[in-house]
Coordinates of C-alpha atoms and ligand atoms in Angstrom, one line a residue:
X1 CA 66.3 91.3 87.5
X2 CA 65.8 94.9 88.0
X3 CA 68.6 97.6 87.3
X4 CA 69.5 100.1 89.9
X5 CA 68.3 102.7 87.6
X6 CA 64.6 101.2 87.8
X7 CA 64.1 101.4 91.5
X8 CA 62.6 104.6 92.0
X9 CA 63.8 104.8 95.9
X10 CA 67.6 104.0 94.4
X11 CA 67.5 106.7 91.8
X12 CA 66.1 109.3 94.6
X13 CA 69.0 108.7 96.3
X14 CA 71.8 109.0 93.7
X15 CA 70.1 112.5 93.2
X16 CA 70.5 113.3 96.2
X17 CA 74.4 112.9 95.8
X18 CA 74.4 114.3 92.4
X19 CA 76.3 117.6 91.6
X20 CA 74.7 120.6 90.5
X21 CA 75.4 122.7 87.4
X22 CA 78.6 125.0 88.2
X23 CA 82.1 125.7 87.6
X24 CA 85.1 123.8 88.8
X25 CA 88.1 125.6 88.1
X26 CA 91.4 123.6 88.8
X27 CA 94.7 126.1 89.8
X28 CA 97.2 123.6 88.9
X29 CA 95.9 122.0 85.9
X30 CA 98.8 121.3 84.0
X31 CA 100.3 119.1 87.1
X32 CA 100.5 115.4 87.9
X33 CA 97.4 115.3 90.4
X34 CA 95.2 116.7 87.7
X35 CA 96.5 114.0 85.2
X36 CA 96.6 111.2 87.1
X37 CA 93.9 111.7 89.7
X38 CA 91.3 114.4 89.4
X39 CA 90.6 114.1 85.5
X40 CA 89.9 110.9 85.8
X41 CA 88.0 111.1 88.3
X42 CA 85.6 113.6 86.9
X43 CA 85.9 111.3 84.1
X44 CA 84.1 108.2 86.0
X45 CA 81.5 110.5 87.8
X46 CA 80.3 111.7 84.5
X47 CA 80.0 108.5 83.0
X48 CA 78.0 107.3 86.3
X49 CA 75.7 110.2 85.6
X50 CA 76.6 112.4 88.9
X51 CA 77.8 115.2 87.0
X52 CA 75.2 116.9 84.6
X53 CA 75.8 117.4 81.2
X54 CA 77.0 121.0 81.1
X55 CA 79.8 119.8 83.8
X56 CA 82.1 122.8 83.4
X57 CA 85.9 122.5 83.9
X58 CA 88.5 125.3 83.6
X59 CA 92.1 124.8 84.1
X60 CA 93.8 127.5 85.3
X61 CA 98.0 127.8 84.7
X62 CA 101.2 129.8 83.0
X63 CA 101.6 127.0 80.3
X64 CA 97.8 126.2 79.3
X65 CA 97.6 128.1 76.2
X66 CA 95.7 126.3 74.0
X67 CA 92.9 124.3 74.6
X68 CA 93.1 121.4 72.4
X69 CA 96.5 120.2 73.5
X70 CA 94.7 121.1 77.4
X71 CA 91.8 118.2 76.2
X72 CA 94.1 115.7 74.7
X73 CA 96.5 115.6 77.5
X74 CA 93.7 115.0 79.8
X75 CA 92.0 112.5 77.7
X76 CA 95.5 110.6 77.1
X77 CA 95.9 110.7 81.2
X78 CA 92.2 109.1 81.2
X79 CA 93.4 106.7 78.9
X80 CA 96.0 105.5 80.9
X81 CA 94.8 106.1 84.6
X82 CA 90.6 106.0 84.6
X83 CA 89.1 103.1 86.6
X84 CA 86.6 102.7 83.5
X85 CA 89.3 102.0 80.3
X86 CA 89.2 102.0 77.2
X87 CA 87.6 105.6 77.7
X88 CA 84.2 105.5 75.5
X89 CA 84.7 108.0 72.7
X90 CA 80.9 109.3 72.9
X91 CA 80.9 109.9 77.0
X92 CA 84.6 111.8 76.5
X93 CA 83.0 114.0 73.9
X94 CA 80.5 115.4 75.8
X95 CA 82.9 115.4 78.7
X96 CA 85.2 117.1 76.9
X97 CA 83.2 119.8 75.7
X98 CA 82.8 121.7 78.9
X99 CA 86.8 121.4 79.2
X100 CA 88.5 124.4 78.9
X101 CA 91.4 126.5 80.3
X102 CA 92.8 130.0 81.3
X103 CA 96.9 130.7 81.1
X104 CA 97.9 132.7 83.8
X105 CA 99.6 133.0 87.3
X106 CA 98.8 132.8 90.4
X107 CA 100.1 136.6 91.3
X108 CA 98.6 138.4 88.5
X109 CA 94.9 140.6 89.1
X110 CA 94.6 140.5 85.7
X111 CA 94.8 136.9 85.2
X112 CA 92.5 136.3 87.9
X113 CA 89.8 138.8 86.1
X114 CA 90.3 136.5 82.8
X115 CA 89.3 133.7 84.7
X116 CA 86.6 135.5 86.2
X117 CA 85.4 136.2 83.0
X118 CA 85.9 132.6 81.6
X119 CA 83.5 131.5 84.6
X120 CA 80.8 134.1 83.8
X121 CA 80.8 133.3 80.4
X122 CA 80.3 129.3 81.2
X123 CA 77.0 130.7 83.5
X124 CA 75.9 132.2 80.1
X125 CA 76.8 129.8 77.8
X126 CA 76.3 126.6 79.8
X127 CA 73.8 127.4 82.4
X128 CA 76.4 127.0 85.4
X129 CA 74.3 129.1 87.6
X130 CA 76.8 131.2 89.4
X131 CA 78.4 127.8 91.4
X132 CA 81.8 127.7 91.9
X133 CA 84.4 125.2 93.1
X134 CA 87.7 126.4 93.0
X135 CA 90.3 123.1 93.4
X136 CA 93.9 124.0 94.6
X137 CA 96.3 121.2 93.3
X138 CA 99.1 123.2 93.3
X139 CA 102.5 122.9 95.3
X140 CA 101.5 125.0 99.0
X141 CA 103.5 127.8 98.2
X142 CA 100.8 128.9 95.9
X143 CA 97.7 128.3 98.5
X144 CA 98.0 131.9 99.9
X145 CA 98.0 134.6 96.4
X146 CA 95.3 131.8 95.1
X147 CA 93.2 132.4 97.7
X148 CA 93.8 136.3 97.6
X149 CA 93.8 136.3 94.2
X150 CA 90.3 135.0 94.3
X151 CA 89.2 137.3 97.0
X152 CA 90.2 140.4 95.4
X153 CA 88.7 139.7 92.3
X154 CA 85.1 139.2 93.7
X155 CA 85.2 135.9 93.0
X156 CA 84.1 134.3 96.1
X157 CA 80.6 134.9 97.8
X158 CA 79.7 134.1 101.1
X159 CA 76.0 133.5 100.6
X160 CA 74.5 130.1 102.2
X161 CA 71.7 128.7 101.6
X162 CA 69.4 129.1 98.4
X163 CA 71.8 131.6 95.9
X164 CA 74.7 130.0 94.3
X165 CA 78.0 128.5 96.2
X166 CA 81.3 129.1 96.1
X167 CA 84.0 126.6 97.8
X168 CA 87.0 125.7 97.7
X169 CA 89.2 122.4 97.9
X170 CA 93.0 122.3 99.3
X171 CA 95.2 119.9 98.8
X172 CA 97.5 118.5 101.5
X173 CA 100.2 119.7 102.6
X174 CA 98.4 122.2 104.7
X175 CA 101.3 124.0 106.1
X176 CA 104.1 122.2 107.5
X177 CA 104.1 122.9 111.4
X178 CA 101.5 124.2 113.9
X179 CA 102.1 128.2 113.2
X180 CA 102.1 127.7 109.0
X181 CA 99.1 125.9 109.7
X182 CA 97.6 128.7 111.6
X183 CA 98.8 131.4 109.4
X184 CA 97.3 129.4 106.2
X185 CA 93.8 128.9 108.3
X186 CA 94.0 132.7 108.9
X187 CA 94.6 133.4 105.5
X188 CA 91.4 131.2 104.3
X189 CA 89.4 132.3 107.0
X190 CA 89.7 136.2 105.7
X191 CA 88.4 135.4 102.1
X192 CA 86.1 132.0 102.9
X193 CA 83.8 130.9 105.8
X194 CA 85.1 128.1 107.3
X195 CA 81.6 126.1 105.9
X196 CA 83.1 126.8 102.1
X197 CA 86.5 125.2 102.9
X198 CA 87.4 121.6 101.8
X199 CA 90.6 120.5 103.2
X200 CA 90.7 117.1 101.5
X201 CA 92.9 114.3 102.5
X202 CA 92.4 111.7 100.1
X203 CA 92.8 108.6 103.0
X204 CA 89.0 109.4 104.2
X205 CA 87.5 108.7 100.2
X206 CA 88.8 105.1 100.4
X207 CA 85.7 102.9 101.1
X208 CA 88.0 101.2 103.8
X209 CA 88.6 104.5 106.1
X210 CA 84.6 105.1 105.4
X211 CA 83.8 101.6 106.4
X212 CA 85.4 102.1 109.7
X213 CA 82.9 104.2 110.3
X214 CA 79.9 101.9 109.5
X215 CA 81.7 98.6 111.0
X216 CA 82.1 100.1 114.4
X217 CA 78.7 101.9 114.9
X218 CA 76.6 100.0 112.2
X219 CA 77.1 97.0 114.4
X220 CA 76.3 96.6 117.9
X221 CA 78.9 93.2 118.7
X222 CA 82.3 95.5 118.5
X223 CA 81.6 98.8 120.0
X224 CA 81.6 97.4 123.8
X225 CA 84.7 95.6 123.3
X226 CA 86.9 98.6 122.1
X227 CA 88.6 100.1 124.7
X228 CA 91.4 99.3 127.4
X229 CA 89.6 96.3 129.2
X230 CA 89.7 94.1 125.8
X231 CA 92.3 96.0 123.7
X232 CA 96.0 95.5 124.7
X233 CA 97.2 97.6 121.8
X234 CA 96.7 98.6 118.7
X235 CA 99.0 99.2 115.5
X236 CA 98.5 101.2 112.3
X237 CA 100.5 100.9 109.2
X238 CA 101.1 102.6 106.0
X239 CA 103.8 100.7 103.9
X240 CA 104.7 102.0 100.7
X241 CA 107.8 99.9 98.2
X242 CA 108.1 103.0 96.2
X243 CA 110.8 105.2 97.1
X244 CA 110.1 109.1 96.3
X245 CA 109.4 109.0 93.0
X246 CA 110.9 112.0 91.7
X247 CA 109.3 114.1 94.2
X248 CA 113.1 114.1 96.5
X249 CA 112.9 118.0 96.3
X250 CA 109.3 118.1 97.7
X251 CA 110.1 115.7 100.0
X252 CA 112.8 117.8 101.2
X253 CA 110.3 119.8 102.4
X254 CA 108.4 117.3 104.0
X255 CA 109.5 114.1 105.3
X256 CA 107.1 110.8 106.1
X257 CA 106.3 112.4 109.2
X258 CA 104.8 115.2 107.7
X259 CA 103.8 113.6 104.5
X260 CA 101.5 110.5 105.8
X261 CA 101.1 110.6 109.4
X262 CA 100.0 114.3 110.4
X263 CA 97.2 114.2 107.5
X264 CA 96.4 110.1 106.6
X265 CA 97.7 108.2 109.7
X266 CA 96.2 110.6 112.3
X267 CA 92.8 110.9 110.3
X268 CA 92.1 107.4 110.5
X269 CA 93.5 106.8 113.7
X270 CA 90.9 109.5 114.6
X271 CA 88.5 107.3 113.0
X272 CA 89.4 104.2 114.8
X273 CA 89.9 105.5 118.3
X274 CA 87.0 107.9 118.4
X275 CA 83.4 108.6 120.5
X276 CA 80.4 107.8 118.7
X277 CA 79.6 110.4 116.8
X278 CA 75.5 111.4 117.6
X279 CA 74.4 111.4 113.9
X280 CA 76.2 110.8 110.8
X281 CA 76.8 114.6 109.4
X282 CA 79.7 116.8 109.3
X283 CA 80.0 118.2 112.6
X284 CA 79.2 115.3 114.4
X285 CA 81.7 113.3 112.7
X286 CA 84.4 116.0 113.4
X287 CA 83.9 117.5 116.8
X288 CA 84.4 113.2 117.7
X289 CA 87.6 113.3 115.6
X290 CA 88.9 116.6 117.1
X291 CA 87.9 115.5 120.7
X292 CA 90.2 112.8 119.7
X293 CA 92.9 114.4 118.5
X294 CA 93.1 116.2 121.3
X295 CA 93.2 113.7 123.7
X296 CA 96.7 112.5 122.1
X297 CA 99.2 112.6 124.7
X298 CA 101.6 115.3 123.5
X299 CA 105.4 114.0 122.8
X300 CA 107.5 116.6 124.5
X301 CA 111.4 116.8 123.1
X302 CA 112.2 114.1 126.0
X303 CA 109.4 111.6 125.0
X304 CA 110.4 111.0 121.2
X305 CA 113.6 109.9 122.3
X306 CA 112.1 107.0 123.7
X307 CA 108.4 107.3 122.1
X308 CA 109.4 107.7 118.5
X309 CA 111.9 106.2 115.4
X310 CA 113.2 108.2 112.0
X311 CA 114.7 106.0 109.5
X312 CA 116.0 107.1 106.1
X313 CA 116.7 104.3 103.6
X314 CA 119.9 103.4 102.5
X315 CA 120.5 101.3 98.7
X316 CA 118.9 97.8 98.9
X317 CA 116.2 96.0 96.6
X318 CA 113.1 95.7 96.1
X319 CA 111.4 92.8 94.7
X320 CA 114.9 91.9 93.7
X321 CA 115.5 94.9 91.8
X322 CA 117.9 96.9 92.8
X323 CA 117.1 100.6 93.6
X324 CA 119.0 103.6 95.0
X325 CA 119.3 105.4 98.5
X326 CA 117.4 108.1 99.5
X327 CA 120.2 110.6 99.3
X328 CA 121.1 109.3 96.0
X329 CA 117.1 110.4 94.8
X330 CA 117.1 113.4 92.4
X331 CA 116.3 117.0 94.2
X332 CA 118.0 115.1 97.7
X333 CA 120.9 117.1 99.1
X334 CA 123.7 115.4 100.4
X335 CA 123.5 114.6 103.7
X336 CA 120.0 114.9 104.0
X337 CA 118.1 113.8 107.2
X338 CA 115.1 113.2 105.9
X339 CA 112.6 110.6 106.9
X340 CA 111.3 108.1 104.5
X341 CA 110.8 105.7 107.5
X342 CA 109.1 107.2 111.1
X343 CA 107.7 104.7 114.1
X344 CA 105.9 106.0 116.9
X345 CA 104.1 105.2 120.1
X346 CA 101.4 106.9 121.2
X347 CA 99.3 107.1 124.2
X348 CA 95.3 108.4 123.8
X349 CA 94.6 110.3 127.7
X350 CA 90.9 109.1 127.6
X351 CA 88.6 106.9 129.7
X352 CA 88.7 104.6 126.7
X353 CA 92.0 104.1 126.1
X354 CA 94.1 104.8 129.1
X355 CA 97.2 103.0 128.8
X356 CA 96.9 100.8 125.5
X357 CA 99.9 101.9 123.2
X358 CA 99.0 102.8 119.6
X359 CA 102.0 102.3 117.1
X360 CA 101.7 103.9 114.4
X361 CA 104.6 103.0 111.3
X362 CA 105.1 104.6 107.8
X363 CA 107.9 104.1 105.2
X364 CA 108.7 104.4 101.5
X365 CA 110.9 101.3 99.9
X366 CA 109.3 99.0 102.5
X367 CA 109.2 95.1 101.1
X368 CA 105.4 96.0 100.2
X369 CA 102.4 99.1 99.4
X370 CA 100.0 97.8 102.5
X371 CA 97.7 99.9 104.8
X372 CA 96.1 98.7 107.6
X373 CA 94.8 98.8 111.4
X374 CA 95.3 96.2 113.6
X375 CA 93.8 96.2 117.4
X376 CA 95.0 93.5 119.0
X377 CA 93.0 92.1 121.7
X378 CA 94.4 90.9 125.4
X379 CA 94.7 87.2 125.8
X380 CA 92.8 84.4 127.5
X381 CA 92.6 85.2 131.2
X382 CA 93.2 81.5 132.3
X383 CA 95.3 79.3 130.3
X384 CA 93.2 75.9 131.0
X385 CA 94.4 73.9 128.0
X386 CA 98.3 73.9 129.8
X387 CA 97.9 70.3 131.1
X388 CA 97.1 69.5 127.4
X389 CA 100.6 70.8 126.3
X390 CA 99.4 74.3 125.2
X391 CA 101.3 76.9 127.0
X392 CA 100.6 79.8 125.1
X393 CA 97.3 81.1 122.8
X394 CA 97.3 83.6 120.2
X395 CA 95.0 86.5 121.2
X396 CA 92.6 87.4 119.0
X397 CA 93.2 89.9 116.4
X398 CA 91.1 92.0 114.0
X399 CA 92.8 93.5 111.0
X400 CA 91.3 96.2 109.1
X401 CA 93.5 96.0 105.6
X402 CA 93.0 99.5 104.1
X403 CA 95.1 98.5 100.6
X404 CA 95.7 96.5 98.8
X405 CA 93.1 93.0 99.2
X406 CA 90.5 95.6 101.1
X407 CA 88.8 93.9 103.9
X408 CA 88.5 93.0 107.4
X409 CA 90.0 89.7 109.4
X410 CA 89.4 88.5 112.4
X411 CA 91.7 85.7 114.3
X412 CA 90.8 83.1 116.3
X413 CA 92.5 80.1 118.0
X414 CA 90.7 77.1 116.7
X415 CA 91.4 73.4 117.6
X416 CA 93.2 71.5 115.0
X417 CA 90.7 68.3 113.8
X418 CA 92.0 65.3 115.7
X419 CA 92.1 62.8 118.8
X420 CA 94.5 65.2 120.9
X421 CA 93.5 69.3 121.6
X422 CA 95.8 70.6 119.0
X423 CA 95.2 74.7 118.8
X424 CA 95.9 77.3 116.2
X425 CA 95.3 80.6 114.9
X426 CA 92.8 80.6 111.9
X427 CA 90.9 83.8 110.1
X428 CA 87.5 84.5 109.5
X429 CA 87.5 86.8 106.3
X430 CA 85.7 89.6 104.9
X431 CA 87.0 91.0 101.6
X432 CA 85.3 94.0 99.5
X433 CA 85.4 92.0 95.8
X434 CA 84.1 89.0 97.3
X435 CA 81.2 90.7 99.0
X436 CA 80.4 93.0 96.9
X437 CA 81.5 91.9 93.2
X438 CA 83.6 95.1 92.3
X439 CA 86.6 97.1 93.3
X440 CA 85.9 100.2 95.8
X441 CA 85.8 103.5 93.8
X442 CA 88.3 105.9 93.8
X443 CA 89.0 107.8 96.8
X444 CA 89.2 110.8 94.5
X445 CA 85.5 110.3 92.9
X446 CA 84.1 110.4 96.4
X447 CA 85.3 113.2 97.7
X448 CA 85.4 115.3 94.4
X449 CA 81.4 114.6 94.2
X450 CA 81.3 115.3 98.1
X451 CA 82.6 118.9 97.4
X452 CA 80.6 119.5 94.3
X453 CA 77.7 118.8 96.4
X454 CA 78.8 120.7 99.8
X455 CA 79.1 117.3 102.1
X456 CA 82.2 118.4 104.5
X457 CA 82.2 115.2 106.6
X458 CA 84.9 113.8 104.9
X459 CA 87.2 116.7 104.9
X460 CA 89.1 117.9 107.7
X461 CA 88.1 121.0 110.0
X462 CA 90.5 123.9 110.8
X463 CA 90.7 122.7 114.6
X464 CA 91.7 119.2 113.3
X465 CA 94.5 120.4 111.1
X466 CA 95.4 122.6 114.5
X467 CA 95.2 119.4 116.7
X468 CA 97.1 117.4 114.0
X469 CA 100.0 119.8 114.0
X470 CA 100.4 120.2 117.5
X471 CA 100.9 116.9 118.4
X472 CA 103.7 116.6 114.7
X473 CA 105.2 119.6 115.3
X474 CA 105.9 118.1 119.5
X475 CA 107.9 115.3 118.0
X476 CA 109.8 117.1 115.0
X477 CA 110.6 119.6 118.0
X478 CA 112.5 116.6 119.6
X479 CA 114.0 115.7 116.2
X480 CA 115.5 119.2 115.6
X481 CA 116.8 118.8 119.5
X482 CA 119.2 115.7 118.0
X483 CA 117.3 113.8 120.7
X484 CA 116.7 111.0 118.0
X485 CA 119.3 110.1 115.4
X486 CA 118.3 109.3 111.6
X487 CA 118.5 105.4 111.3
X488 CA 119.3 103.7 108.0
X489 CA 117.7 100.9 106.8
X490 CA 117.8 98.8 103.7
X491 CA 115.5 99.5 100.7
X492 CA 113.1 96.4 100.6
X493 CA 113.7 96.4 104.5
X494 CA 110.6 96.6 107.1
X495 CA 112.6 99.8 108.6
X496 CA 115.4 100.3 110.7
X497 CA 115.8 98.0 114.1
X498 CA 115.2 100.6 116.1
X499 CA 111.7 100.3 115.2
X500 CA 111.7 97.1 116.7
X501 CA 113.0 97.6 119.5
X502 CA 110.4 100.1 120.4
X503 CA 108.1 97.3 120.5
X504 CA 110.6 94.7 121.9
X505 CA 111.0 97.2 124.6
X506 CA 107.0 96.5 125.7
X507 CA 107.7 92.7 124.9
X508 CA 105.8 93.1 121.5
X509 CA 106.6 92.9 117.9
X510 CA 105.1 94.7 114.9
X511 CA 102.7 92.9 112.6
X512 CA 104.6 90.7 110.0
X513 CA 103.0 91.7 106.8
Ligands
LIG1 C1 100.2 111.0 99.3 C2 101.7 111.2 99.7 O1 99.5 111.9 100.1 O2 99.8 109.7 99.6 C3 102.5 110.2 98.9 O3 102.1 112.5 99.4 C4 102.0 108.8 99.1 O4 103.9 110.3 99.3 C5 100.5 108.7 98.8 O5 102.7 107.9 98.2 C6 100.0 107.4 99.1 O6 98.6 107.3 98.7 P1 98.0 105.9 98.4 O7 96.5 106.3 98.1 O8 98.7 105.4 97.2 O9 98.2 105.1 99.6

């Protein structure tokens, strides 16, 4: 059988999506994102041949002082987080010999010129070419004298087209209301050209949020049945069962509203509710998402009372293990309000949608980690199997499972072999290993590659972080009002009853999982 590598159409296209020589410089390096996510990811693009050989990576940070000990805690993360383990001695070695790093902070010109330096000397030593991507996986206090530290050392060129390219990636959280989001844009804006930013939400590299994508417009069966006339509502869900995982002081800062649903839930609620795009490419993709966005029906202070659930969980267990409360979590104060748990029902003011609720739920120390969409559909117009003793039928449901078991189901009543017409729900499967023999990559390898090759589609636009925020920063208004109380719930607990009462209250439950 032939290899993918001997199909010369195949290999033209992996070209295509392989990086050029240049620089990535990581501000942040000695952090957990680097360790556990980014390094290895580099990692598994090398060994798949999508990074040349003279792959250059600098970390930039106050504690990396030495170089070696920089390597070997990278390669011991590798060894304990790459998708491709046992790491192969040989592939790390060449890897590891464009790995190198610059000590310094974040505040200092003088640093910044070292690392200048460092990157100049990589074009001369490595052939690097002058490309630059500069990755920001540091906490968001330190977005704004990065990106001024950059500018004011020369280090960022606004060229396009044939010279060498400069962008940058940021990590989430970008800002934490409407006006820090604004302010940070600004901030961007004055050193980088919007086309050199990379705001990456790590959500739109799994293959699942992608696939939406391809299973709504790749087939021509589903489009004409998403909207109102077929689609009585639709729910999203992001369940986590870990708790806060020594972050408690960061998410001080943030809460679950902020943390999953203003950057995750919204992107691929985006993704599932949207127009078609006219052509798969960046701005296509996006002005369909923003349009969406916008079309959110804003949750004034009044409406979250009624349109939206915070829960903070209390002690309880999980998989019969007994874990804390959320107030008891390190970096927590007493007292706290935090939400670990929110719920929320949201209305999309759109020919498509008008009127079909989309409930949208994420929590930490839920019973279970599972993402996924489900629309369900409206039921049978005419019930004609009543005489027969059915009084009710299930209407059909497609779920879209994000994580864990990737896949896509769709439900169907089906009669039950026999003399009498016996009905039930069954499921007609789709599932990524089965299909396809191997796991998705990781979301991280996709989108890394994707910025090392200047391919914004899967990275969010300035307008979309300002649509995002607007509608977050509408419901935290209400919170801050006192117009909706923190509810406890149980660790191992699907979230407080309040949450189901918002459903109850439209005589529908959530999804049991
Ligand atoms: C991150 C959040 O963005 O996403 C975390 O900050 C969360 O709180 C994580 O746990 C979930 O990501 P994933 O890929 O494990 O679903």
């Amino acid at each position: 059988m032939a290899e993918a590598g001997d199909n010369p159409l195949r290999e033209g296209l992996r070209d295509a999506r392989r990086a050029d020589p240049g620089v990535m410089v990581i501000f942040g390096a000695s952090g957990d994102l680097t360790h556990r996510k980014l390094v290895p990811a580099l990692y598994s693009l090398f060994c798949d041949r999508l990074l040349p050989e003279t792959f250059t990576l600098i970390g930039f940070a106050r504690s990396l002082r030495d170089r070696q000990a920089f390597v070997d805690s990278l390669r011991a993360a590798c060894d304990q987080f790459a998708r491709r383990r046992p790491v192969d001695a040989a592939a790390w070695q060449r890897f590891a010999a464009g790995v190198t790093c610059v000590a310094g902070s974040f505040t200092r010109p003088e640093d910044f010129a070292a690392l200048k330096q460092a990157c100049e000397a990589s074009d001369r030593e490595r052939g690097t070419r002058g490309n630059r991507l500069y990755y920001l996986a540091t906490p968001p206090a330190s977005f704004e004298p990065i990106v001024w530290g950059l500018g004011s050392a020369g280090m960022v060129d606004r060229p396009f087209g044939a010279g060498p390219s400069t962008r940058i990636v940021i990590e989430k959280p970008f800002g934490h209301d409407l006006d820090s989001a604004r302010a940070l844009n600004a901030t961007v804006h004055e050193v980088f050209d919007e086309r050199q930013v990379f705001r990456i939400d790590h959500y739109l590299g799994k293959e699942t949020v992608q696939n939406l994508l391809v299973f709504r417009f790749g087939n021509s069966i589903f489009e004409p049945i998403w909207n109102r006339r077929y689609v009585d509502f639709v729910e999203l869900t992001v369940a986590e069962s870990i708790g806060v995982e020594g972050r408690g002081a960061y998410f001080e800062t943030a809460g679950i509203l902020r943390d999953i649903v203003q950057n995750h839930m919204l992107q691929f609620l985006s993704l599932t509710a949207m127009e078609a795009p006219v052509a798969f490419e960046a701005d296509a993709v996006r002005d369909e998402k923003v349009k969406l966005l916008r079309s959110i029906r804003p949750m004034p202070p009044g409406a979250a009372a009624t349109h939206s659930v915070r829960g903070q969980y209390a002690a309880g267990s999980i998989l019969g293990v007994p874990v804390p409360a959320y107030a008891e979590e390190p970096g927590v104060s007493p007292g706290s309000e935090t939400d670990t748990y929110v719920a929320l029902k949201l209305f999309i003011d759109n020919w498509r949608w008008a009127g079909v609720p989309f409930y949208l739920r994420a929590g930490k120390r839920l019973p279970k980690r599972v993402s996924e969409i489900a629309i369900h559909f409206r039921p049978a117009p005419h019930l004609m199997f009543r005489d027969l003793g059915t009084d009710s039928l299930q209407p059909n449901l497609l779920s879209m499972r994000i994580q864990p078991d990737e896949g896509i189901a769709l439900t169907f009543e089906s009669k039950v072999p026999g003399p009498a017409v016996r009905i039930r729900p069954v499921n007609m499967e789709f599932r990524y290993g089965t299909s396809f023999g191997q796991e998705p990559p990781e979301a991280y390898e996709r989108l890394i590659l994707d910025s090392l090759v200047g391919d914004p589609t899967l990275f969010t636009r300035s307008d979309e972080i300002d649509a995002a925020w607007r509608l977050i920063t509408g419901v935290r208004r209400g919170w801050e009002e006192g117009r909706v109380p923190v509810r406890a719930y149980e660790a191992g607990a699907w979230g407080p009853r309040e949450a189901d009462a918002l459903l109850a209250a439209d005589g529908r439950a959530w999804r049991r999982l």
